[in-house]
Amino acid sequence: MIAYRDAGPADAATLSAVSRRAFTETFGHLYRPDDLAAFLDRLSEAAWAAELADPRFTIRLAEDDGVAAGFAKLGPPSLPFEPRGPSAELRQLYVLAPWQGAGVAVTLMDWTIATARAQGAADLYLSVFIDNERAKRFYARYGFERIGTYAFMVGNQADEDDLMRLAL
């Protein structure tokens, strides 16, 4: 049975491991090893500890019998766009391969939208790799609309990401 809880300072190592594994499982084959390593360095335990200590971030962790299955991270807007008003950004929504299709992403997205609303956001933003059709279909089901693109850097490689917005 999958349980959901807010992540705390003690979860930095877990979130680092899950984010590194999820990114590598999904996108690792697209990058030169040095570019991938540079990107994964940004997902370090220390980086997660800093975000977990920052009250602007809220992170929801999914666990299956105590084993981390995925997470969602909500924070202030950081993408290159001009918010229309009070806004939040889904910074990451990662589900590890064994739990994909089990409803974890749906539960985490529902939490993200409800939490952004509760925090007073009028819009929720995110970015998604332009070739990640599965994720784009998932977000479209929630009503996210494409509002532009930007260069997402993985090491020295620039990928094109779609910027998406959901009016809350």
PDB file of C-alpha atoms in Angstrom:
ATOM      1  CA  MET A   1       0.000   0.000   0.000  1.00  0.00           C
ATOM      2  CA  ILE A   2       1.371   3.385  -0.977  1.00  0.00           C
ATOM      3  CA  ALA A   3       1.456   6.032   1.736  1.00  0.00           C
ATOM      4  CA  TYR A   4       2.005   9.756   1.245  1.00  0.00           C
ATOM      5  CA  ARG A   5       3.572  12.218   3.626  1.00  0.00           C
ATOM      6  CA  ASP A   6       5.317  15.562   3.698  1.00  0.00           C
ATOM      7  CA  ALA A   7       9.076  15.207   3.390  1.00  0.00           C
ATOM      8  CA  GLY A   8      11.278  16.565   6.149  1.00  0.00           C
ATOM      9  CA  PRO A   9      14.982  17.189   6.783  1.00  0.00           C
ATOM     10  CA  ALA A  10      15.670  13.491   7.394  1.00  0.00           C
ATOM     11  CA  ASP A  11      14.538  12.725   3.819  1.00  0.00           C
ATOM     12  CA  ALA A  12      17.352  14.570   1.991  1.00  0.00           C
ATOM     13  CA  ALA A  13      19.309  11.399   1.175  1.00  0.00           C
ATOM     14  CA  THR A  14      16.164   9.589   0.018  1.00  0.00           C
ATOM     15  CA  LEU A  15      15.072  12.452  -2.240  1.00  0.00           C
ATOM     16  CA  SER A  16      18.557  12.722  -3.697  1.00  0.00           C
ATOM     17  CA  ALA A  17      18.594   9.017  -4.509  1.00  0.00           C
ATOM     18  CA  VAL A  18      15.069   8.993  -5.974  1.00  0.00           C
ATOM     19  CA  SER A  19      15.586  12.110  -8.097  1.00  0.00           C
ATOM     20  CA  ARG A  20      18.914  10.879  -9.447  1.00  0.00           C
ATOM     21  CA  ARG A  21      17.504   7.422 -10.221  1.00  0.00           C
ATOM     22  CA  ALA A  22      14.290   8.722 -11.813  1.00  0.00           C
ATOM     23  CA  PHE A  23      16.107  11.211 -14.039  1.00  0.00           C
ATOM     24  CA  THR A  24      18.645   8.603 -15.117  1.00  0.00           C
ATOM     25  CA  GLU A  25      15.975   5.947 -15.784  1.00  0.00           C
ATOM     26  CA  THR A  26      13.969   8.332 -17.943  1.00  0.00           C
ATOM     27  CA  PHE A  27      16.549  10.539 -19.622  1.00  0.00           C
ATOM     28  CA  GLY A  28      20.032   9.177 -18.935  1.00  0.00           C
ATOM     29  CA  HIS A  29      20.406   7.659 -22.412  1.00  0.00           C
ATOM     30  CA  LEU A  30      20.080  11.128 -23.990  1.00  0.00           C
ATOM     31  CA  TYR A  31      23.271  12.603 -22.539  1.00  0.00           C
ATOM     32  CA  ARG A  32      27.009  12.283 -22.622  1.00  0.00           C
ATOM     33  CA  PRO A  33      28.243  10.874 -19.291  1.00  0.00           C
ATOM     34  CA  ASP A  34      29.900  14.151 -18.230  1.00  0.00           C
ATOM     35  CA  ASP A  35      26.733  16.188 -18.920  1.00  0.00           C
ATOM     36  CA  LEU A  36      24.575  13.705 -17.032  1.00  0.00           C
ATOM     37  CA  ALA A  37      27.012  13.669 -14.094  1.00  0.00           C
ATOM     38  CA  ALA A  38      27.030  17.477 -13.936  1.00  0.00           C
ATOM     39  CA  PHE A  39      23.236  17.540 -13.839  1.00  0.00           C
ATOM     40  CA  LEU A  40      23.004  14.795 -11.223  1.00  0.00           C
ATOM     41  CA  ASP A  41      25.436  16.734  -9.016  1.00  0.00           C
ATOM     42  CA  ARG A  42      22.671  19.353  -8.672  1.00  0.00           C
ATOM     43  CA  LEU A  43      20.482  16.676  -7.067  1.00  0.00           C
ATOM     44  CA  SER A  44      22.863  16.075  -4.175  1.00  0.00           C
ATOM     45  CA  GLU A  45      21.849  15.341  -0.614  1.00  0.00           C
ATOM     46  CA  ALA A  46      23.152  18.790   0.396  1.00  0.00           C
ATOM     47  CA  ALA A  47      21.013  20.502  -2.250  1.00  0.00           C
ATOM     48  CA  TRP A  48      17.951  18.604  -1.053  1.00  0.00           C
ATOM     49  CA  ALA A  49      18.730  19.452   2.573  1.00  0.00           C
ATOM     50  CA  ALA A  50      18.806  23.147   1.662  1.00  0.00           C
ATOM     51  CA  GLU A  51      15.427  22.947  -0.079  1.00  0.00           C
ATOM     52  CA  LEU A  52      13.877  20.938   2.743  1.00  0.00           C
ATOM     53  CA  ALA A  53      14.985  23.691   5.137  1.00  0.00           C
ATOM     54  CA  ASP A  54      13.512  26.418   2.909  1.00  0.00           C
ATOM     55  CA  PRO A  55       9.881  27.194   3.844  1.00  0.00           C
ATOM     56  CA  ARG A  56       9.119  28.203   0.236  1.00  0.00           C
ATOM     57  CA  PHE A  57       9.275  24.521  -0.796  1.00  0.00           C
ATOM     58  CA  THR A  58       6.766  21.793  -0.018  1.00  0.00           C
ATOM     59  CA  ILE A  59       7.645  18.223  -0.925  1.00  0.00           C
ATOM     60  CA  ARG A  60       5.319  15.228  -0.844  1.00  0.00           C
ATOM     61  CA  LEU A  61       6.885  11.781  -0.697  1.00  0.00           C
ATOM     62  CA  ALA A  62       5.224   8.540  -1.834  1.00  0.00           C
ATOM     63  CA  GLU A  63       6.351   5.346  -0.120  1.00  0.00           C
ATOM     64  CA  ASP A  64       5.433   1.732  -0.736  1.00  0.00           C
ATOM     65  CA  ASP A  65       5.876  -0.196   2.486  1.00  0.00           C
ATOM     66  CA  GLY A  66       8.589   2.255   3.534  1.00  0.00           C
ATOM     67  CA  VAL A  67      10.369   2.278   0.142  1.00  0.00           C
ATOM     68  CA  ALA A  68      10.403   5.606  -1.694  1.00  0.00           C
ATOM     69  CA  ALA A  69       8.377   5.398  -4.918  1.00  0.00           C
ATOM     70  CA  GLY A  70       8.296   9.045  -5.995  1.00  0.00           C
ATOM     71  CA  PHE A  71       7.737  12.638  -4.945  1.00  0.00           C
ATOM     72  CA  ALA A  72       6.408  16.017  -5.993  1.00  0.00           C
ATOM     73  CA  LYS A  73       8.148  19.305  -5.205  1.00  0.00           C
ATOM     74  CA  LEU A  74       6.209  22.567  -5.179  1.00  0.00           C
ATOM     75  CA  GLY A  75       7.986  25.898  -4.913  1.00  0.00           C
ATOM     76  CA  PRO A  76       8.085  29.487  -6.043  1.00  0.00           C
ATOM     77  CA  PRO A  77       8.277  30.232  -9.765  1.00  0.00           C
ATOM     78  CA  SER A  78      11.777  29.967 -11.207  1.00  0.00           C
ATOM     79  CA  LEU A  79      11.108  29.363 -14.901  1.00  0.00           C
ATOM     80  CA  PRO A  80      11.671  32.132 -17.470  1.00  0.00           C
ATOM     81  CA  PHE A  81       8.139  33.517 -17.684  1.00  0.00           C
ATOM     82  CA  GLU A  82       6.206  36.463 -16.340  1.00  0.00           C
ATOM     83  CA  PRO A  83       3.609  35.228 -13.827  1.00  0.00           C
ATOM     84  CA  ARG A  84       0.109  36.651 -14.247  1.00  0.00           C
ATOM     85  CA  GLY A  85      -0.350  36.898 -10.506  1.00  0.00           C
ATOM     86  CA  PRO A  86       0.223  34.744  -7.436  1.00  0.00           C
ATOM     87  CA  SER A  87       1.851  31.591  -8.790  1.00  0.00           C
ATOM     88  CA  ALA A  88       3.517  28.337  -7.840  1.00  0.00           C
ATOM     89  CA  GLU A  89       5.715  25.968  -9.803  1.00  0.00           C
ATOM     90  CA  LEU A  90       5.756  22.196  -9.862  1.00  0.00           C
ATOM     91  CA  ARG A  91       9.538  21.865  -9.783  1.00  0.00           C
ATOM     92  CA  GLN A  92       9.627  18.070 -10.019  1.00  0.00           C
ATOM     93  CA  LEU A  93       7.210  15.169 -10.146  1.00  0.00           C
ATOM     94  CA  TYR A  94       9.164  11.934 -10.302  1.00  0.00           C
ATOM     95  CA  VAL A  95       7.851   8.389  -9.996  1.00  0.00           C
ATOM     96  CA  LEU A  96      10.272   5.485 -10.162  1.00  0.00           C
ATOM     97  CA  ALA A  97       9.659   2.898 -12.896  1.00  0.00           C
ATOM     98  CA  PRO A  98       8.263   0.093 -10.682  1.00  0.00           C
ATOM     99  CA  TRP A  99       5.418   2.389  -9.562  1.00  0.00           C
ATOM    100  CA  GLN A 100       4.584   4.069 -12.861  1.00  0.00           C
ATOM    101  CA  GLY A 101       0.979   3.380 -13.798  1.00  0.00           C
ATOM    102  CA  ALA A 102       0.023   2.626 -10.172  1.00  0.00           C
ATOM    103  CA  GLY A 103      -1.680   5.972  -9.521  1.00  0.00           C
ATOM    104  CA  VAL A 104       1.251   7.579  -7.708  1.00  0.00           C
ATOM    105  CA  ALA A 105       1.603  10.431 -10.211  1.00  0.00           C
ATOM    106  CA  VAL A 106      -2.141  11.139 -10.060  1.00  0.00           C
ATOM    107  CA  THR A 107      -2.122  11.316  -6.261  1.00  0.00           C
ATOM    108  CA  LEU A 108       0.967  13.543  -6.264  1.00  0.00           C
ATOM    109  CA  MET A 109      -0.515  15.851  -8.921  1.00  0.00           C
ATOM    110  CA  ASP A 110      -3.794  16.122  -7.019  1.00  0.00           C
ATOM    111  CA  TRP A 111      -1.796  17.054  -3.915  1.00  0.00           C
ATOM    112  CA  THR A 112       0.244  19.597  -5.906  1.00  0.00           C
ATOM    113  CA  ILE A 113      -2.824  21.361  -7.274  1.00  0.00           C
ATOM    114  CA  ALA A 114      -4.617  21.389  -3.918  1.00  0.00           C
ATOM    115  CA  THR A 115      -1.512  22.663  -2.117  1.00  0.00           C
ATOM    116  CA  ALA A 116      -0.854  25.411  -4.681  1.00  0.00           C
ATOM    117  CA  ARG A 117      -4.469  26.557  -4.316  1.00  0.00           C
ATOM    118  CA  ALA A 118      -4.240  26.479  -0.516  1.00  0.00           C
ATOM    119  CA  GLN A 119      -1.086  28.608  -0.717  1.00  0.00           C
ATOM    120  CA  GLY A 120      -3.021  31.220  -2.709  1.00  0.00           C
ATOM    121  CA  ALA A 121      -1.627  30.557  -6.184  1.00  0.00           C
ATOM    122  CA  ALA A 122      -3.811  31.572  -9.120  1.00  0.00           C
ATOM    123  CA  ASP A 123      -1.624  29.686 -11.602  1.00  0.00           C
ATOM    124  CA  LEU A 124       0.542  26.590 -11.455  1.00  0.00           C
ATOM    125  CA  TYR A 125       3.512  26.338 -13.828  1.00  0.00           C
ATOM    126  CA  LEU A 126       5.800  23.512 -14.852  1.00  0.00           C
ATOM    127  CA  SER A 127       8.210  22.530 -17.580  1.00  0.00           C
ATOM    128  CA  VAL A 128       8.399  19.278 -19.487  1.00  0.00           C
ATOM    129  CA  PHE A 129      10.876  17.934 -22.044  1.00  0.00           C
ATOM    130  CA  ILE A 130       9.345  18.445 -25.501  1.00  0.00           C
ATOM    131  CA  ASP A 131       9.829  14.773 -26.406  1.00  0.00           C
ATOM    132  CA  ASN A 132       8.300  13.418 -23.177  1.00  0.00           C
ATOM    133  CA  GLU A 133       4.917  12.664 -24.733  1.00  0.00           C
ATOM    134  CA  ARG A 134       3.696  10.567 -21.812  1.00  0.00           C
ATOM    135  CA  ALA A 135       4.210  13.405 -19.344  1.00  0.00           C
ATOM    136  CA  LYS A 136       2.726  15.975 -21.727  1.00  0.00           C
ATOM    137  CA  ARG A 137      -0.447  13.873 -22.091  1.00  0.00           C
ATOM    138  CA  PHE A 138      -0.622  13.501 -18.304  1.00  0.00           C
ATOM    139  CA  TYR A 139      -0.402  17.261 -17.750  1.00  0.00           C
ATOM    140  CA  ALA A 140      -2.871  17.992 -20.551  1.00  0.00           C
ATOM    141  CA  ARG A 141      -5.467  15.820 -18.777  1.00  0.00           C
ATOM    142  CA  TYR A 142      -5.285  18.288 -15.897  1.00  0.00           C
ATOM    143  CA  GLY A 143      -5.778  21.249 -18.219  1.00  0.00           C
ATOM    144  CA  PHE A 144      -2.190  22.504 -18.425  1.00  0.00           C
ATOM    145  CA  GLU A 145      -1.614  24.595 -21.538  1.00  0.00           C
ATOM    146  CA  ARG A 146       1.661  25.228 -23.346  1.00  0.00           C
ATOM    147  CA  ILE A 147       2.741  28.862 -23.017  1.00  0.00           C
ATOM    148  CA  GLY A 148       6.235  28.736 -24.501  1.00  0.00           C
ATOM    149  CA  THR A 149       9.582  26.971 -24.434  1.00  0.00           C
ATOM    150  CA  TYR A 150      12.952  27.403 -22.800  1.00  0.00           C
ATOM    151  CA  ALA A 151      16.397  25.815 -22.758  1.00  0.00           C
ATOM    152  CA  PHE A 152      16.728  23.251 -19.959  1.00  0.00           C
ATOM    153  CA  MET A 153      20.396  22.646 -19.284  1.00  0.00           C
ATOM    154  CA  VAL A 154      21.813  19.196 -18.579  1.00  0.00           C
ATOM    155  CA  GLY A 155      25.483  19.868 -18.126  1.00  0.00           C
ATOM    156  CA  ASN A 156      26.492  21.647 -21.331  1.00  0.00           C
ATOM    157  CA  GLN A 157      23.584  20.266 -23.366  1.00  0.00           C
ATOM    158  CA  ALA A 158      20.561  22.488 -23.881  1.00  0.00           C
ATOM    159  CA  ASP A 159      17.252  20.657 -24.271  1.00  0.00           C
ATOM    160  CA  GLU A 160      14.022  22.305 -25.302  1.00  0.00           C
ATOM    161  CA  ASP A 161      11.315  22.159 -22.652  1.00  0.00           C
ATOM    162  CA  ASP A 162       7.704  23.255 -22.947  1.00  0.00           C
ATOM    163  CA  LEU A 163       6.529  25.742 -20.354  1.00  0.00           C
ATOM    164  CA  MET A 164       3.005  24.915 -19.209  1.00  0.00           C
ATOM    165  CA  ARG A 165       0.429  26.711 -17.075  1.00  0.00           C
ATOM    166  CA  LEU A 166      -2.720  25.646 -15.273  1.00  0.00           C
ATOM    167  CA  ALA A 167      -5.156  28.337 -14.144  1.00  0.00           C
ATOM    168  CA  LEU A 168      -6.225  27.388 -10.637  1.00  0.00           C
TER     169      LEU A 168
END
